[in-house]
Amino acid sequence: MASKVVPWYKKKHVSQVKTDFAIHHTRRVGVVKQHTHRRSSSKSVNQVQAQATEAMAEPAYTSYTIPVFRRRSAEETEEYQRVSSNVEKGLAVIQEELHRMRVATKTQVETLVIQREVRDMMTRRVDLLEDFPRMPDFLVALRPHTVWEKTPVKLFCTVQGNPRPIVKWYKGGVPVDPLSAPGKYKIESKYGVHSLIISRCVVSDTAEYSAVATNSHGTATSRAAVTVKRAAGAGELCHLGLVPHLTEIHASKLEVTLLDRFSVTFGEEAGSVSLVCSMVVVPDLPNVPPHVQWYRDDKLLQPGKLAEMSVGGGAAHLMLPHLAKDDEGLYTVRIFTKDGTAEHSAYLFIKDAAPPVAGAPGAPMSVKAYDINSDYVLVAWKPPNTVNEAPITGYFVDRCEAGGDAWVQCNDAPVKICKYPVHGLSVGHSYHFRVRAVNSAGISRPSRKSDKVTALDATESERLQVVRVAGKQDIVITADDLEGYVTIPGVPTDVHASEVFKSYVVLSWKPPSPRGRAPLWYIIEKCVAGTGVWQRLNTAVKLHSPRYPVFDLQDGQKYQFRVYSVNVYGSSEASEPSETVGKVDEDGVPSAPGKVIATRNTKSSVFVQWEAPKHLKNLMGYYIDGRVVGSKEWFACNHKPFKHNRFVVHGLTPGETYVFRVQAVNVFGLSDESQESSPIVVEPALATPSAPYAITLLSCDGASMTVAWKSPKYCGGSQVNAYYVDKRDADSLVWKEVNLTGTTERICTVDHLTEGAFYEFKVKAANMAGVGVPSAPSAPMKCEAWTFEEPGPAYDLSFSEVRGHSLVILWKAPVYSGVSAVTGYLVDMAKKGSSEFVTLTQEAVSQRYLLVSGLEEGETYVFRVCAVNAQGVGKPSHVSEPVCAKALPGTKEIVAGVDEETGDIFLSLEACEISETSKFVWSKNYKPMGDCPRVAVSAKGRTSRLTFTSPDKDDLGKYSVVVTDTDGVSGSHTLTEDALNTMLELSHAIRNPVVPLKHGLSYEILEKGHVRFWLQAVKISPSVSYRFIINDKEVTAGEGHKMSHDVATGIIQMTVDNFTRASEGTYTAQIHDGKAKAQSSLVLVGDVFKAALKEAEFQRKEHIRKQGPHFSEYLFFTVSEDCTVMLACKVANVKKETTFHWYRDEEEIVLETPPNVLSGACALPIALFSRKDQGVYKAVLSDDRGKDTSAFDVSGQVFDDIINAIAQIAGASASELVIQCTPEGIRLQCYMSYYTEEMKTIWKHKESKIASSEKMRIGGTAEMAWMQICDPSDKEKGLYTIEICDGLKTHTRTFDLSGQAYTDAYEEYLRLKAAAFAEKNRGRVVGGLPDVVTIMEEKSLSLTCTVWGEPTPEVTWFKNDQEVASNEHTRVTFDGGKFASLVINKVTPEDSGKYSINVRNKYGGEFVEITVSVYKHGEQIPEPKLGQPKVATPTATLVPPKSPAPPSKTPTPTPPKPQTPMKSPTPASTPVPKSPTPTPKSPTPTPPRGTKSPTPPRFMKSPTPPRK
């Protein structure tokens, strides 16, 4: 292409630097001049113009030469001097001539002559280049450079040769690879000048660099040294983190190339998302990063808590740490570069988080505050999308003061529109607001809180004025200063309704002027239009803002409003009434959007567009919903209203079919849904395929070259059906087609090549949309015959079954095998970005695939393969494409199974994604199966099935399948012999069907003694038929036999009504269900039959029994909380006349309250249950219809179970152990609800079991268990435990008898022991005295008794409290220290009175009284008058006994159960009757010494036990 032509008189002198093209052009000019005669130097003006035109027609890349007209002859020189001398005269003529020449030249340059000249020169240049073959030669060689660290350097050279040489760069003999360090090296080749640019040199870049030029005739090399120096002290500065001063580079002067870009991203509320865009920056200066801006929906984002931005490390980051639906939108990163800007955009979707209540709506969004005043703001928001949730019924608005976390609900009832006026704010306070949506299921999550707003008077700033004095100082004055001294404010004006909705009305007005300096507030009044009756509204609060929301207006009424201004000085006049205001019906939601059209976009997205609604009504945006065809569940495609009427829905399943609908959104909510779109399959839009890549040379014989390439990464939505290959010589610009007819293989042999020449190739792919763009030209390849002995490279590396920790790599055999056949392959692996390859196989593998395991999930790897033959290891293949060890989402494996209908054995794979052009390619041992007669392949939707026609051992092996035109969907399955045998058995069962049985033939005894024979099949159809055979004789349904079946459960049954001894034998059931059959038999003979017959007879008897009164539940026992044992039963079919009787061991038990049979239950309580209650209990139920009996044997195990049940309740109620001291020792007692010795009770001392003995006595009462330590000593100290076992659990109580507890108990024991000893040995009357004696006068009275005491007590008799002296009339005797007598001879009435005897020794005594009445002969026996009651009552006898009665033992007292157990109670003494000392009415006469009983000392009295 020719460059712009400049006229000769405008050209400047340029240096004579020639490009390779200029050199060849100069040579051509020289050759032409040899065949051309020189023209005459005398030329006319027209000749000069023609030569100038020819010179200007030269192509732009030729060097500048001196025009011919400048080469003046002597005559021209003379003429020029003449003209110069007369320049003033001819200047006008010359200028006119020059102008004419310039116009003519410009016209000719723009003509076709220039184009023809260019084409001719290009043709001649090519011909001349072919005529002069030359090896490479450097016209301009490399030169050495010395540069400072962190500065760039550029090496360049100019080389010529025919064919055009290929230049490669080396550093210290190692090839320079720009991809190994992106941004470090840049290689350019323009117009024959080859350059290597090294950016930001470091000391390690010091080396010898060389440029090697190669063509078919040889090689030339140019070398130069590059020395990188570090500035003095730079090491110290770098160590300190400082950078040496460089020339300032602005961020916009950097070269930036975007590499990895963030894709469409999906997030969730309350989560976080990071958007990253990596790039290469030249030069890469850490202190001068690129200038990066982030946008959301074309709005610039600012860094903050909700958006964290950073640039560095070759990447730009945007972190959104607290996601909300407000963050959804199109994100754009814009980077300023030297050439302008580099941009990338992708959509971020934010879905709703899980609601607090199932079915609750999503959170609202975009909460903002408007119309901010001192105590009023208007809050607005956007409604959420409701897909499957119930419709939204309203919203709650919350507020929170800035800096706090206490949210206060602003509205009591939900507001139905997406606006709400909030009033009652505090002046000068800052607030945040949030909104929650409400529906019938519950309340949503709160929205993101709004930005902070401060409640300030919006008119304050308008009342400020700034006045500049003398042009130097500014003075701020307020309108108050200009109003003068004003006390009462003016009248508000322009009262009107600024917001009118059905829920509320917002009043607005203009503040008064003048307003005064005092704080101002407002009073509002309303009036029903036409009534004139005004009513104040804001009675509770002072209103400071010229805004006020009114909520309590009635529907259908019209109102007027007026406002007063008030301050401390008073109130203004009322404002003019407003226009009439009334609630209006809400304008409503927009109409439904129009027609929805969905079209293809990519393999996971669909482009949706729709018509706008006919009635927009302040439209906010749209919500798009999607649904899989065949499903009833809709899903939200976007979660924030989208403003345009076209949208790309991302995140869809490839190959799935969807329909879409759209809803319009405004402040009132969501419109009706639009009509659904037509179903669309998610497929890429149809386009030409992308370029193939990775062109590889596989073989060369000197005249032909075999090349291969990889298929395009993007097929364009249609299968690639052809490839076209072009070639060219490396030094030519003209491409030539290799194959006019497209090839379907990705390998091609190019013939008719020149040996030794360098060739480049490019490939284009074609599909039904057309031919795609060509690939990048391959590297120049030399056509030179391969003669090396090792094999050539393997090619077409591909991957299958990529999972988290493994993958399968496959390749094709090399075309060039060397001098011997290929015997195996070696596979190398390296992590992406690393050049250190590791060989995976110790020995060469013979197959062309390899399972690679042990990978790190998420890591990216590259591979290469080397073929091996007998001579060695061949050339490695090209490095594979990077592959990430990560399974595709939703990946499924191949499943082996058997078809339930046909019995075919198959392998099946359900693809996680698929496209319209996808095919399932099955392989066995990774060799394509093609049209194999042993298998049949079918596909339906996403599932492909490989069916074996005649499966046997030849089909064993590893099967794999690859789904084309996907991101690598594949799977494999190894068919083993065991698995095949199992499936063959199942296949045989399906093809030779048998009705599968869950249960074989069984029997069941029913009530009335009927017997049911049944079996259950896994599945039966309604057309099933069956028959029963008994002892080889088929039975039919009829009398005595009933047959039925249930299709739902698969049960087939026969009921035999009369099961007798003749029913013994074999029972068989035969089933026919379509082609399937089944048979099951049951043998009922011998003991099995006898058991069945016995059970049948029992059931018959039971049926008969239940015809009359009977027990529905036989006798059983329960134990109540007070440990009363209840024998209970339940009765049925009873009536009022039915009787019920209890028996024990055949003896009837009569209860105080007769049993009530009509209640349905009867019980027999047994209190204080013990072993004596064992026996056989019976309950008899009878009436005129029959009799039923239930017996219960309370003995053996039943008795033990009852005792355990009692022990369970008693053990749970047991108190802690308490001490009770007795004269015999120390007693530990455990009170419980009931105790009996049959309970399993164990006492332990220091973990040792205690057995009952004279030392340790164990016993108890009905209320407690006790253990007594007799005559305790220090050995008995320690921890005591009682264990009560109920058969399941052991109840334990403990007491530590040691320390102070033992000391106190032991002292009490000694005290009680002494008291008991005194009680035992004191004087007492053992027996013989009556209470009352009636005797006739003249009779003799003898009062005789037996006394006892140790030592022998003294005896004293009293009459009427006066001691009786022994005389003739009254004789007192005391014989043997045991018998005391008072004998009165011939009693007289005077002898009547109260007599008493006092028996005492040193331990105490006893005082006994006798009343004596004497009556005369013939008189009626008088009623005896008893004296004072006696404590002890001896047996009264007139005749002394023959032998005295021994003193009785002191009984063991049983103190009452304490109300509250005490750990260390005061022990109670043994109760002993007190022996009162008589108080004589007169001084006691002194009796004889031998008979007087001394009064015992006070301390000898028997103590009275304390009351518990």
CSV table of C-alpha atoms in Angstrom, one decimal, residues 801-806 857-858 884-893 912 967-968:
chain,number,residue,atom,x,y,z
A,801,GLU,CA,-12.3,-37.7,32.4
A,802,VAL,CA,-10.8,-34.7,34.1
A,803,ARG,CA,-11.6,-34.9,37.8
A,804,GLY,CA,-10.3,-33.3,41.0
A,805,HIS,CA,-7.3,-35.7,41.4
A,806,SER,CA,-7.0,-37.5,38.1
A,857,GLU,CA,-7.5,-30.3,42.9
A,858,GLY,CA,-7.7,-26.9,41.3
A,884,CYS,CA,-7.1,-27.7,35.4
A,885,ALA,CA,-7.7,-30.7,37.7
A,886,LYS,CA,-11.3,-29.9,38.5
A,887,ALA,CA,-14.4,-31.8,37.5
A,888,LEU,CA,-17.2,-29.9,35.7
A,889,PRO,CA,-20.1,-29.0,37.9
A,890,GLY,CA,-22.7,-31.8,37.8
A,891,THR,CA,-20.4,-34.3,36.3
A,892,LYS,CA,-21.8,-37.9,36.3
A,893,GLU,CA,-20.1,-41.2,35.7
A,912,CYS,CA,-23.9,-32.5,32.6
A,967,ASP,CA,-15.9,-28.3,27.9
A,968,GLY,CA,-14.7,-31.8,28.2
